[in-house]
Amino acid sequence: MKFKNVVGVDVLDGTTSWNSLGGVELEESAAIDINTMWAQSNERNGFHLDRVAGAWVGDLSVVDNWNGVVVEYSDSIVLPYVRAWSNDLAGLRADKSHQVWLNNVFVTNNGTYGIRADGCVDLQVVDARAVNHSSQWPNVYVGRSSNVSLVDLTLFGGAGDGLAIYRSGNVLVDGLTSSDHGADLYDHGVDLYNAEKTTLVNVVSSRGTDGIELGDVTTFTKLIDIAVLDNIRYGLSEPSGWDNSVEGLLVIGSNTRTDCNTSNLGGCGSWDVLVTDQTAWGSFVGNAASDATNYFDVNGQMNFNRFANWVDFDNQYRGWSEEVLPQKKWTFEGIQDLPVEFSQDPHIPWYIDETISRDNSDGTYAIRVDLTVQNDESCVVLTSTVPDGHLMTSVFVIGDEGDILKAAIDSVPKTEVAATPVGAWFEWELEEVEAGEHEFRFCLEKLSSDQVNTWVAIDEVLFQQHTTCVNDEQCQLLDFSLVEADSVLRSRFPQPTADDVLDHEWGECTDPKQTYPLGCAAVGETWGVASTTAFLRYSRELMLDERGDDDGLCEEDEACLFTPNLGSYQGHGELEYVGNLGAGLVSGVDLYQYLENGY
């Protein structure tokens, strides 16, 4: 459906575009007001604004299109509630546009970018989650743009960068958690390339190649209150050595090479440094338990790349995984003997190994047996009443040629795995059985010489009734919140006073329709005039409360949320009033906080 030269119309309210050549396209139009719109399975873009001067779309869902949402050559676009998932290319794309405001954005499982902004001036993204974009492109990309404000972003999973800022200036990032990014040495949690006058405040970047990279000719960038953990290479990397500055807290730990590859910044010495040996995995809730879903609450253990979607949870950091929920589960954490449903060969017994497990499993314990004499064999047997379905486990077999691990169901041989001299963890899935009591037998047989130590470890045994998610109750429930016991990212900052202030510089601007805009005025400021915004530290503006400018920054006379934690998660549940902060550099702020901070 294509509309041209439309002005001041709301006839598209409630429109559904399904399985068409194109979704909904508005061209050379103005003053558009739409409450709800849904676009699905269209060959082209789900929702496309081309040369539109003013549009408000209250509730927009786009799924399984070419691009989800495209805004180009447009001005004054407001999208306060966006859902974009499973589109072939980008979930949300803004090109060469001015004053684009996005709030409460969920972008998941799209083919390239979650959010892509190129050639934009005066762009705001507040309260966004971008997860599981499997291509090499970033979850969120800002290119050749100026005066961009990114507040409260949660980015998990993906083969590319978490957040990439490329050839852009005057970008402010306040409140970001970026984790599990980087398939090669060019992908990072946060990647700044040829960026100028960028401010990063309250940022957590973990499990990337580098946590934060300040790439070529990145200048006058400020880094304030940062955590970089568990990265493959560096926590913070500044290879070019340009004129950048740091202040506040730096939390570092478990980065494989160097925590701070930043000679120009004096290494990590310019920060208030907290060194931790805890991984970031332990900070996040991970597999969340509830009566209707997961049987186990396993902090920090989940596969972000299997994330499926949010489904109207009260907690905005909670959603469904594509991983099937197990009906039964046996783990070996913190026990001395095998669980009661396991029996074993008394001649060569199995034991609990407290030092080995596969990645992402429940703890560090596994059951293990070692064979040192040729022709020895040892078995462990699980006997349990199960529904119809199949058994899955993770095994590690190391030995020489001829050594094998065999599996049998109800004394009938089913499959076997050959040992290797190096060994590696792999997932082992047995064939399906009907409901009832069954015996699952695992036997390690040593056929190699006595000189070779042959052993096997089995970590975490699951029984699944379904191979795919048949409904939400059969899927894993994931939570990106912090755990209440976390001491690394949680409760790091004090309540602010009216004088706890940061500032960010905005630049002058040119026509946003140019190929390479040079910048523009701050939100609410006069077009073409450079300015500076002062905003309260350790806080964010409460959105859509008919008070303030809804840019996510806590400014004078606004209602704001106290942000005690590092990263995007700042609590959940009901809000309680803390008080008015009174007069100061940022005066008249009413401060609130969540009743709950962590699980």
Coordinates of C-alpha atoms in Angstrom, one line a residue:
M1 CA 0.0 0.0 0.0
K2 CA 1.6 3.2 -1.2
F3 CA 0.3 6.7 -0.3
K4 CA 1.7 10.0 -1.7
N5 CA 1.1 13.6 -0.8
V6 CA -1.0 12.7 2.2
V7 CA -1.4 15.5 4.9
G8 CA -2.9 15.2 8.3
V9 CA -4.5 11.9 8.0
D10 CA -5.3 9.1 10.4
V11 CA -7.2 6.7 8.1
L12 CA -4.3 4.3 8.3
D13 CA -4.9 3.7 12.0
G14 CA -5.1 0.0 12.8
T15 CA -3.8 -1.0 9.3
T16 CA -2.5 -4.5 8.8
S17 CA -0.4 -5.3 5.8
W18 CA 0.1 -9.0 5.3
N19 CA 1.9 -11.0 2.6
S20 CA 1.9 -8.3 0.0
L21 CA 4.5 -6.9 -2.4
G22 CA 5.1 -3.9 -0.1
G23 CA 3.9 -3.1 3.3
V24 CA 2.8 0.5 4.0
E25 CA 4.7 3.3 2.3
L26 CA 4.1 7.0 2.8
E27 CA 5.9 9.4 0.3
E28 CA 6.1 13.2 0.3
S29 CA 3.5 13.4 3.1
A30 CA 3.1 15.3 6.3
A31 CA 1.5 15.4 9.8
I32 CA 0.8 11.7 9.8
D33 CA -0.9 10.3 13.0
I34 CA -1.3 6.6 13.4
N35 CA -2.1 4.8 16.7
T36 CA -1.4 1.1 15.7
M37 CA 0.0 -0.6 12.6
W38 CA 1.1 -4.2 11.9
A39 CA 3.1 -5.3 8.8
Q40 CA 4.1 -8.9 8.2
S41 CA 5.5 -11.1 5.5
N42 CA 5.8 -8.4 2.8
E43 CA 8.3 -8.8 0.0
R44 CA 9.6 -5.2 0.5
N45 CA 9.7 -3.0 3.6
G46 CA 7.1 -3.4 6.3
F47 CA 6.7 0.4 7.0
H48 CA 8.5 3.0 4.8
L49 CA 8.5 6.8 5.3
D50 CA 10.1 8.6 2.3
R51 CA 10.3 12.4 2.5
V52 CA 7.8 12.7 5.2
A53 CA 7.6 15.9 7.3
G54 CA 6.1 14.9 10.6
A55 CA 4.8 11.5 11.6
W56 CA 3.7 9.8 14.9
V57 CA 3.0 6.1 15.0
G58 CA 2.1 4.9 18.5
D59 CA 2.4 1.1 18.3
L60 CA 4.2 -0.4 15.4
S61 CA 5.0 -4.1 14.8
V62 CA 6.9 -5.3 11.7
V63 CA 7.8 -9.0 11.2
D64 CA 9.2 -11.1 8.4
N65 CA 9.6 -8.3 5.8
W66 CA 12.6 -7.2 3.7
N67 CA 13.4 -4.3 6.1
G68 CA 11.1 -3.8 9.1
V69 CA 11.0 0.0 9.3
V70 CA 12.7 2.4 6.9
V71 CA 12.8 6.2 7.4
E72 CA 14.6 8.2 4.8
Y73 CA 14.9 11.9 3.8
S74 CA 12.3 12.6 6.5
D75 CA 11.9 15.0 9.4
S76 CA 10.3 15.0 12.8
I77 CA 9.4 11.3 13.0
V78 CA 8.2 9.9 16.4
L79 CA 7.9 6.1 17.0
P80 CA 7.3 5.6 20.7
Y81 CA 6.7 1.8 20.6
V82 CA 8.4 -0.4 18.0
R83 CA 8.6 -4.2 17.6
A84 CA 10.7 -5.4 14.7
W85 CA 11.7 -9.1 14.4
S86 CA 12.7 -11.7 11.9
N87 CA 13.0 -9.3 9.0
D88 CA 15.4 -10.3 6.2
L89 CA 17.6 -7.2 6.5
A90 CA 17.4 -4.5 9.2
G91 CA 14.8 -4.3 11.9
L92 CA 14.8 -0.5 11.8
R93 CA 16.7 1.8 9.4
A94 CA 16.9 5.6 9.3
D95 CA 18.8 7.3 6.4
K96 CA 19.5 11.0 5.9
S97 CA 16.8 12.1 8.2
H98 CA 16.4 14.8 10.9
Q99 CA 14.8 14.6 14.3
V100 CA 14.0 10.9 14.5
W101 CA 12.8 9.8 18.0
L102 CA 12.5 6.1 18.9
N103 CA 11.4 4.9 22.3
N104 CA 10.7 1.4 23.7
V105 CA 12.3 -0.5 20.8
F106 CA 12.5 -4.3 20.6
V107 CA 14.5 -5.6 17.6
T108 CA 15.4 -9.3 17.5
N109 CA 16.4 -12.0 15.1
N110 CA 16.7 -9.7 12.0
G111 CA 19.0 -10.6 9.1
T112 CA 21.5 -7.8 9.3
Y113 CA 21.2 -4.8 11.7
G114 CA 18.9 -4.4 14.6
I115 CA 19.0 -0.6 14.3
R116 CA 20.9 1.2 11.5
A117 CA 21.2 5.0 11.2
D118 CA 23.2 6.5 8.4
G119 CA 23.5 10.2 7.5
C120 CA 21.1 11.3 10.3
V121 CA 21.1 14.4 12.5
D122 CA 19.3 14.8 15.8
L123 CA 18.5 11.1 16.3
Q124 CA 17.3 9.7 19.7
V125 CA 16.9 6.1 20.7
V126 CA 15.7 5.6 24.3
D127 CA 15.0 2.3 26.0
A128 CA 15.9 -0.3 23.3
R129 CA 16.8 -3.9 23.3
A130 CA 18.5 -5.5 20.3
V131 CA 19.3 -9.2 20.5
N132 CA 20.5 -12.1 18.3
H133 CA 21.2 -10.6 14.9
S134 CA 23.2 -13.4 13.4
S135 CA 25.0 -11.7 10.5
Q136 CA 28.4 -9.9 10.7
W137 CA 26.7 -6.5 10.9
P138 CA 26.3 -4.6 14.3
N139 CA 23.3 -4.9 16.5
V140 CA 23.2 -1.1 16.5
Y141 CA 25.0 1.0 13.9
V142 CA 25.4 4.8 13.7
G143 CA 27.2 6.0 10.6
R144 CA 28.0 9.4 9.2
S145 CA 25.6 11.0 11.7
S146 CA 25.7 13.8 14.2
N147 CA 23.9 14.7 17.4
V148 CA 22.8 11.2 18.3
S149 CA 21.5 10.3 21.8
L150 CA 21.4 6.6 22.8
V151 CA 20.0 6.0 26.2
D152 CA 19.3 2.7 28.0
L153 CA 20.3 0.1 25.4
T154 CA 20.6 -3.7 26.0
L155 CA 22.4 -5.5 23.2
F156 CA 23.0 -9.3 23.5
G157 CA 24.2 -11.8 20.9
G158 CA 25.3 -11.5 17.3
A159 CA 28.3 -12.1 15.1
G160 CA 29.1 -8.4 14.6
D161 CA 29.7 -5.5 16.9
G162 CA 27.3 -4.7 19.6
L163 CA 27.3 -0.9 19.0
A164 CA 29.3 0.6 16.2
I165 CA 29.7 4.4 15.8
Y166 CA 31.4 5.1 12.4
R167 CA 32.5 8.5 11.1
S168 CA 30.1 10.3 13.4
G169 CA 30.2 13.1 15.9
N170 CA 28.5 14.5 19.0
V171 CA 27.1 11.0 20.0
L172 CA 26.0 10.5 23.6
V173 CA 25.6 6.9 25.0
D174 CA 24.2 6.8 28.5
G175 CA 23.3 3.4 29.9
L176 CA 24.4 0.5 27.8
T177 CA 24.9 -3.3 28.3
S178 CA 26.6 -5.0 25.3
S179 CA 27.5 -8.7 25.6
D180 CA 28.3 -11.7 23.5
H181 CA 29.4 -10.1 20.3
G182 CA 32.3 -10.7 18.0
A183 CA 32.9 -13.6 15.6
D184 CA 36.4 -12.4 14.6
L185 CA 39.0 -9.8 15.6
Y186 CA 37.1 -7.0 14.0
D187 CA 33.9 -7.2 16.1
H188 CA 33.6 -5.6 19.6
G189 CA 31.1 -4.8 22.2
V190 CA 31.5 -1.1 21.4
D191 CA 33.4 0.0 18.3
L192 CA 34.2 3.6 17.6
Y193 CA 35.9 4.4 14.3
N194 CA 36.7 7.9 13.3
A195 CA 34.3 9.3 15.8
E196 CA 34.5 12.8 17.4
K197 CA 33.2 14.2 20.6
T198 CA 31.4 11.1 21.7
T199 CA 30.5 10.5 25.3
L200 CA 30.1 7.0 26.8
V201 CA 28.5 7.0 30.2
N202 CA 27.6 3.9 32.3
V203 CA 28.6 1.2 29.8
V204 CA 29.1 -2.5 30.3
S205 CA 30.8 -4.4 27.5
S206 CA 31.6 -8.1 27.9
R207 CA 32.3 -11.2 25.9
G208 CA 33.4 -9.5 22.7
T209 CA 36.7 -9.4 20.9
D210 CA 37.5 -6.1 22.6
G211 CA 35.1 -4.6 25.1
I212 CA 35.5 -1.0 23.8
E213 CA 37.7 -0.1 20.9
L214 CA 38.5 3.6 20.1
G215 CA 39.5 3.1 16.5
D216 CA 41.3 5.3 13.9
V217 CA 41.1 9.0 14.5
T218 CA 38.6 8.8 17.4
T219 CA 39.1 12.1 19.2
F220 CA 37.7 14.1 22.1
T221 CA 35.8 11.1 23.4
K222 CA 34.9 10.9 27.1
L223 CA 34.5 7.6 28.9
I224 CA 32.7 7.8 32.2
D225 CA 31.9 4.8 34.5
I226 CA 32.8 1.7 32.4
A227 CA 32.9 -2.0 32.9
V228 CA 34.8 -4.3 30.5
L229 CA 34.8 -8.0 31.4
D230 CA 35.5 -11.4 29.8
N231 CA 36.6 -10.1 26.4
I232 CA 38.6 -12.3 24.0
R233 CA 41.4 -9.7 23.6
Y234 CA 41.4 -6.3 25.3
G235 CA 38.9 -4.8 27.8
L236 CA 39.6 -1.3 26.5
S237 CA 41.7 -0.6 23.3
E238 CA 42.9 2.7 22.0
P239 CA 45.4 1.8 19.3
S240 CA 45.6 5.2 17.7
G241 CA 46.4 7.2 20.9
W242 CA 44.2 10.2 20.2
D243 CA 43.0 12.9 22.6
N244 CA 40.4 11.1 24.7
S245 CA 39.6 11.3 28.4
V246 CA 38.3 9.1 31.2
E247 CA 36.7 9.6 34.6
G248 CA 34.8 7.7 37.3
L249 CA 34.8 4.0 37.8
L250 CA 36.4 1.3 35.6
V251 CA 35.6 -2.4 36.4
I252 CA 37.9 -4.8 34.7
G253 CA 38.5 -8.6 34.8
S254 CA 38.9 -11.8 32.9
N255 CA 40.0 -10.1 29.7
T256 CA 42.3 -12.6 27.9
R257 CA 45.1 -10.3 26.9
T258 CA 45.2 -6.8 28.5
D259 CA 42.6 -5.0 30.4
C260 CA 43.6 -1.6 29.1
N261 CA 45.5 -1.4 25.8
T262 CA 45.5 2.4 26.1
S263 CA 49.0 4.0 26.3
N264 CA 47.7 7.5 25.6
L265 CA 45.3 7.2 28.5
G266 CA 48.0 5.9 30.8
G267 CA 46.7 2.3 30.8
C268 CA 44.1 1.9 33.5
G269 CA 45.7 4.3 35.8
S270 CA 43.5 7.3 35.2
W271 CA 40.4 5.6 36.6
D272 CA 39.0 4.5 39.9
V273 CA 39.8 0.9 39.1
L274 CA 37.9 -2.2 40.5
V275 CA 39.5 -5.5 39.5
T276 CA 37.3 -8.6 39.8
D277 CA 37.9 -12.2 39.1
Q278 CA 34.1 -12.8 38.7
T279 CA 32.9 -13.2 35.1
A280 CA 30.1 -11.1 33.7
W281 CA 28.1 -14.4 33.4
G282 CA 27.6 -14.3 37.1
S283 CA 26.0 -10.9 37.1
F284 CA 23.0 -11.7 34.9
V285 CA 20.0 -13.7 35.9
G286 CA 20.2 -16.0 32.8
N287 CA 17.8 -18.9 32.9
A288 CA 15.0 -17.6 35.0
A289 CA 12.7 -19.9 37.0
S290 CA 8.9 -19.6 37.2
D291 CA 6.0 -22.0 37.9
A292 CA 5.0 -22.2 34.3
T293 CA 8.4 -22.3 32.6
N294 CA 11.9 -23.2 33.7
Y295 CA 12.3 -25.7 36.5
F296 CA 15.7 -24.2 37.4
D297 CA 17.0 -20.7 38.1
V298 CA 20.6 -20.8 36.8
N299 CA 22.2 -17.4 37.1
G300 CA 24.3 -16.3 34.2
Q301 CA 23.8 -19.5 32.1
M302 CA 22.0 -18.9 28.9
N303 CA 22.7 -18.9 25.2
F304 CA 21.9 -15.3 24.1
N305 CA 22.2 -16.3 20.4
R306 CA 19.1 -18.5 20.9
F307 CA 16.9 -15.6 22.1
A308 CA 13.5 -15.6 20.5
N309 CA 11.3 -12.7 21.6
W310 CA 9.7 -10.6 24.3
V311 CA 6.1 -11.4 25.1
D312 CA 4.7 -8.6 27.2
F313 CA 6.5 -9.4 30.4
D314 CA 6.2 -6.9 33.3
N315 CA 10.0 -7.0 33.3
Q316 CA 11.3 -5.5 30.1
Y317 CA 14.5 -7.5 30.4
R318 CA 12.7 -10.9 30.3
G319 CA 11.9 -12.9 27.2
W320 CA 11.7 -16.4 25.5
S321 CA 14.5 -18.5 24.2
E322 CA 14.3 -20.8 21.2
E323 CA 15.9 -23.5 23.4
V324 CA 13.4 -26.2 24.4
L325 CA 12.7 -26.5 28.1
P326 CA 13.8 -29.9 29.5
Q327 CA 11.2 -31.9 31.4
K328 CA 13.9 -33.5 33.5
K329 CA 17.4 -32.4 34.3
W330 CA 20.3 -33.9 36.3
T331 CA 23.3 -31.9 37.3
F332 CA 26.2 -32.8 39.5
E333 CA 27.0 -29.5 41.1
G334 CA 28.0 -29.5 44.8
I335 CA 27.4 -33.2 45.5
Q336 CA 29.7 -36.0 46.6
D337 CA 27.9 -39.0 45.2
L338 CA 26.0 -39.7 42.1
P339 CA 22.2 -38.8 42.2
V340 CA 20.0 -41.7 43.4
E341 CA 18.7 -42.4 39.9
F342 CA 22.2 -43.3 38.8
S343 CA 23.9 -46.7 39.3
Q344 CA 27.4 -47.7 38.3
D345 CA 30.0 -50.4 37.9
P346 CA 31.5 -51.0 41.4
H347 CA 34.7 -52.4 39.9
I348 CA 35.7 -49.1 38.4
P349 CA 33.5 -46.4 39.9
W350 CA 32.6 -43.1 38.4
Y351 CA 33.2 -40.0 40.5
I352 CA 32.3 -36.3 40.7
D353 CA 35.0 -34.1 39.0
E354 CA 34.8 -30.6 40.4
T355 CA 37.0 -28.9 37.9
I356 CA 35.6 -29.6 34.4
S357 CA 32.5 -28.7 32.6
R358 CA 31.4 -27.4 29.2
D359 CA 30.8 -23.7 28.7
N360 CA 27.3 -22.4 29.7
S361 CA 26.5 -25.4 31.8
D362 CA 25.1 -25.4 35.3
G363 CA 28.3 -25.0 37.4
T364 CA 31.7 -26.7 37.1
Y365 CA 31.0 -30.3 38.1
A366 CA 30.7 -33.4 35.9
I367 CA 30.7 -37.2 36.4
R368 CA 33.9 -38.9 35.2
V369 CA 35.6 -42.3 35.0
D370 CA 39.3 -43.0 34.1
L371 CA 40.5 -46.3 32.5
T372 CA 44.2 -47.1 32.5
V373 CA 44.2 -50.9 31.7
Q374 CA 43.6 -52.2 28.2
N375 CA 40.2 -54.0 27.7
D376 CA 38.7 -52.4 30.9
E377 CA 35.2 -51.2 30.7
S378 CA 33.0 -49.1 33.1
C379 CA 29.4 -48.2 32.9
V380 CA 27.0 -45.7 34.5
V381 CA 23.2 -46.2 34.3
L382 CA 20.4 -43.7 34.6
T383 CA 17.0 -45.3 35.4
S384 CA 14.0 -42.9 35.3
T385 CA 10.3 -42.6 34.5
V386 CA 10.1 -40.1 31.6
P387 CA 7.5 -38.8 29.2
D388 CA 7.9 -39.5 25.5
G389 CA 10.9 -37.7 24.2
H390 CA 14.7 -38.0 24.0
L391 CA 17.8 -37.8 26.3
M392 CA 20.5 -35.2 25.7
T393 CA 23.8 -34.8 27.4
S394 CA 27.3 -33.2 27.0
V395 CA 30.2 -35.5 26.9
F396 CA 34.0 -35.2 26.6
V397 CA 36.0 -38.4 25.6
I398 CA 39.8 -38.4 25.5
G399 CA 41.9 -41.5 24.7
D400 CA 43.5 -43.3 21.8
E401 CA 42.3 -45.1 18.6
G402 CA 39.8 -47.8 19.5
D403 CA 38.6 -46.3 22.8
I404 CA 34.9 -45.7 22.6
L405 CA 31.9 -44.4 24.6
K406 CA 28.8 -46.5 24.0
A407 CA 25.1 -45.7 24.7
A408 CA 22.3 -48.2 25.2
I409 CA 18.6 -47.8 25.9
D410 CA 16.9 -50.6 27.8
S411 CA 20.0 -52.9 27.1
V412 CA 19.7 -52.3 23.4
P413 CA 22.9 -50.7 21.9
K414 CA 22.1 -47.4 20.1
T415 CA 25.2 -45.4 19.3
E416 CA 28.8 -44.8 20.2
V417 CA 31.5 -42.1 20.1
A418 CA 35.2 -42.6 19.4
A419 CA 37.7 -41.1 21.7
T420 CA 40.4 -38.7 20.4
P421 CA 43.8 -37.8 21.8
V422 CA 42.8 -34.1 22.3
G423 CA 39.1 -34.5 23.1
A424 CA 36.3 -31.9 22.9
W425 CA 32.9 -31.3 24.4
F426 CA 30.0 -32.2 22.1
E427 CA 26.2 -32.5 22.5
W428 CA 25.0 -36.1 22.4
E429 CA 21.3 -36.8 21.6
L430 CA 19.8 -40.3 21.9
E431 CA 16.8 -41.5 20.0
E432 CA 13.3 -40.9 21.2
V433 CA 11.6 -43.2 23.6
E434 CA 7.9 -43.7 24.6
A435 CA 6.6 -42.6 28.0
G436 CA 7.5 -44.9 30.9
E437 CA 10.5 -46.2 32.8
H438 CA 13.7 -46.5 30.8
E439 CA 17.3 -47.4 31.4
F440 CA 20.0 -45.2 29.8
R441 CA 23.4 -46.9 29.9
F442 CA 26.8 -45.2 29.1
C443 CA 29.9 -47.4 29.0
L444 CA 33.5 -46.4 28.3
E445 CA 35.5 -49.2 26.8
K446 CA 39.3 -49.0 26.6
L447 CA 40.9 -51.0 23.8
S448 CA 44.2 -49.0 23.5
S449 CA 47.4 -49.8 25.3
D450 CA 48.1 -49.4 29.0
Q451 CA 50.3 -46.4 28.3
V452 CA 47.3 -44.2 27.4
N453 CA 45.0 -42.7 30.0
T454 CA 41.4 -42.9 28.7
W455 CA 38.6 -41.0 30.4
V456 CA 35.2 -39.5 29.8
A457 CA 33.2 -36.7 31.5
I458 CA 29.4 -36.3 31.3
D459 CA 28.1 -33.0 32.3
E460 CA 24.4 -32.2 32.6
V461 CA 21.8 -34.8 31.5
L462 CA 18.5 -33.4 30.1
F463 CA 15.3 -35.1 29.0
Q464 CA 13.3 -33.1 26.5
Q465 CA 9.8 -34.0 25.4
H466 CA 9.9 -31.8 22.3
T467 CA 12.6 -30.9 19.8
T468 CA 11.1 -27.5 19.0
C469 CA 9.2 -25.0 21.1
V470 CA 5.5 -26.0 20.8
N471 CA 4.4 -23.0 22.9
D472 CA 5.9 -20.5 25.4
E473 CA 5.6 -23.0 28.3
Q474 CA 8.0 -25.4 26.4
C475 CA 10.7 -22.7 25.8
Q476 CA 13.5 -21.5 28.1
L477 CA 12.7 -18.3 29.9
L478 CA 15.7 -15.8 29.8
D479 CA 16.3 -12.8 31.9
F480 CA 18.8 -10.0 31.2
S481 CA 18.5 -8.5 34.6
L482 CA 21.1 -8.5 37.3
V483 CA 21.0 -11.0 40.2
E484 CA 20.4 -9.6 43.6
A485 CA 23.7 -11.1 44.9
D486 CA 25.8 -9.5 42.2
S487 CA 28.7 -7.4 43.6
V488 CA 30.3 -6.4 40.3
L489 CA 27.7 -4.4 38.4
R490 CA 24.9 -3.9 40.9
S491 CA 24.7 -1.0 43.4
R492 CA 27.8 0.8 42.2
F493 CA 26.7 4.4 42.4
P494 CA 25.2 6.7 45.1
Q495 CA 22.0 8.7 44.8
P496 CA 22.9 11.9 43.0
T497 CA 22.7 15.4 44.3
A498 CA 21.6 18.4 42.2
D499 CA 25.3 19.1 41.6
D500 CA 26.3 15.6 40.2
V501 CA 26.3 16.8 36.6
L502 CA 27.8 15.7 33.3
D503 CA 27.7 17.6 30.1
H504 CA 27.7 16.7 26.4
E505 CA 28.5 19.0 23.4
W506 CA 26.2 19.1 20.4
G507 CA 27.3 20.6 17.1
E508 CA 26.1 22.9 14.4
C509 CA 24.3 21.2 11.5
T510 CA 23.8 21.2 7.8
D511 CA 21.0 19.9 5.7
P512 CA 20.3 16.3 6.9
K513 CA 19.7 15.2 3.3
Q514 CA 23.3 15.8 2.4
T515 CA 25.4 12.6 2.1
Y516 CA 27.7 13.5 5.0
P517 CA 26.0 15.8 7.5
L518 CA 28.3 17.7 9.8
G519 CA 26.0 17.9 12.8
C520 CA 23.0 19.7 14.1
A521 CA 21.5 21.4 17.1
A522 CA 20.5 19.6 20.3
V523 CA 17.0 18.5 20.8
G524 CA 14.8 21.5 21.5
E525 CA 17.5 24.0 20.5
T526 CA 17.6 26.3 17.5
W527 CA 18.5 24.6 14.2
G528 CA 22.1 25.2 13.3
V529 CA 23.3 26.4 16.7
A530 CA 25.9 24.5 18.7
S531 CA 25.1 23.9 22.3
T532 CA 25.9 21.9 25.5
T533 CA 23.4 19.9 27.5
A534 CA 24.0 19.5 31.3
F535 CA 22.4 16.4 32.7
L536 CA 22.3 14.7 36.1
R537 CA 24.7 11.8 36.7
Y538 CA 23.5 8.4 38.1
S539 CA 20.0 9.0 36.7
R540 CA 17.7 8.9 33.6
E541 CA 14.6 10.7 32.7
L542 CA 11.3 8.9 33.2
M543 CA 9.7 8.7 29.8
L544 CA 6.3 9.7 28.5
D545 CA 5.1 11.3 31.7
E546 CA 4.1 14.6 30.1
R547 CA 7.0 16.2 31.8
G548 CA 10.3 17.1 30.2
D549 CA 11.6 16.5 26.7
D550 CA 11.7 12.7 26.7
D551 CA 15.3 12.5 25.5
G552 CA 16.2 10.1 28.3
L553 CA 18.6 12.5 30.0
C554 CA 17.8 13.8 33.5
E555 CA 17.6 17.6 33.2
E556 CA 16.1 20.5 35.1
D557 CA 12.6 20.1 36.5
E558 CA 12.1 16.6 35.2
A559 CA 11.1 13.3 36.9
C560 CA 14.0 10.9 36.9
L561 CA 15.0 7.4 37.8
F562 CA 17.9 6.8 40.1
T563 CA 20.4 4.4 38.3
P564 CA 22.6 2.7 40.9
N565 CA 23.9 -0.1 38.6
L566 CA 26.4 -0.3 35.8
G567 CA 24.8 -0.9 32.5
S568 CA 21.2 -0.7 31.3
Y569 CA 19.3 -2.7 34.0
Q570 CA 18.4 -0.4 36.9
G571 CA 15.8 -2.5 38.7
H572 CA 12.2 -3.5 38.2
G573 CA 8.7 -3.5 39.8
E574 CA 7.0 -0.5 41.3
L575 CA 8.5 2.9 41.5
E576 CA 8.9 4.7 44.8
Y577 CA 9.5 8.5 45.3
V578 CA 12.9 9.4 46.7
G579 CA 12.5 13.1 46.9
N580 CA 13.1 16.5 45.2
L581 CA 16.8 17.2 44.8
G582 CA 16.3 21.0 45.1
A583 CA 18.5 23.7 43.8
G584 CA 21.9 23.0 42.1
L585 CA 23.5 22.7 38.7
V586 CA 20.5 20.7 37.6
S587 CA 17.6 22.0 39.8
G588 CA 14.1 20.8 40.6
V589 CA 14.6 17.1 39.8
D590 CA 12.0 14.7 41.3
L591 CA 13.9 11.4 41.9
Y592 CA 12.4 7.9 41.9
Q593 CA 13.8 4.4 42.2
Y594 CA 12.6 0.9 41.6
L595 CA 11.5 -1.1 44.7
E596 CA 13.4 -4.2 43.4
N597 CA 17.0 -4.2 42.3
G598 CA 17.9 -7.6 41.0
Y599 CA 16.6 -11.1 41.5

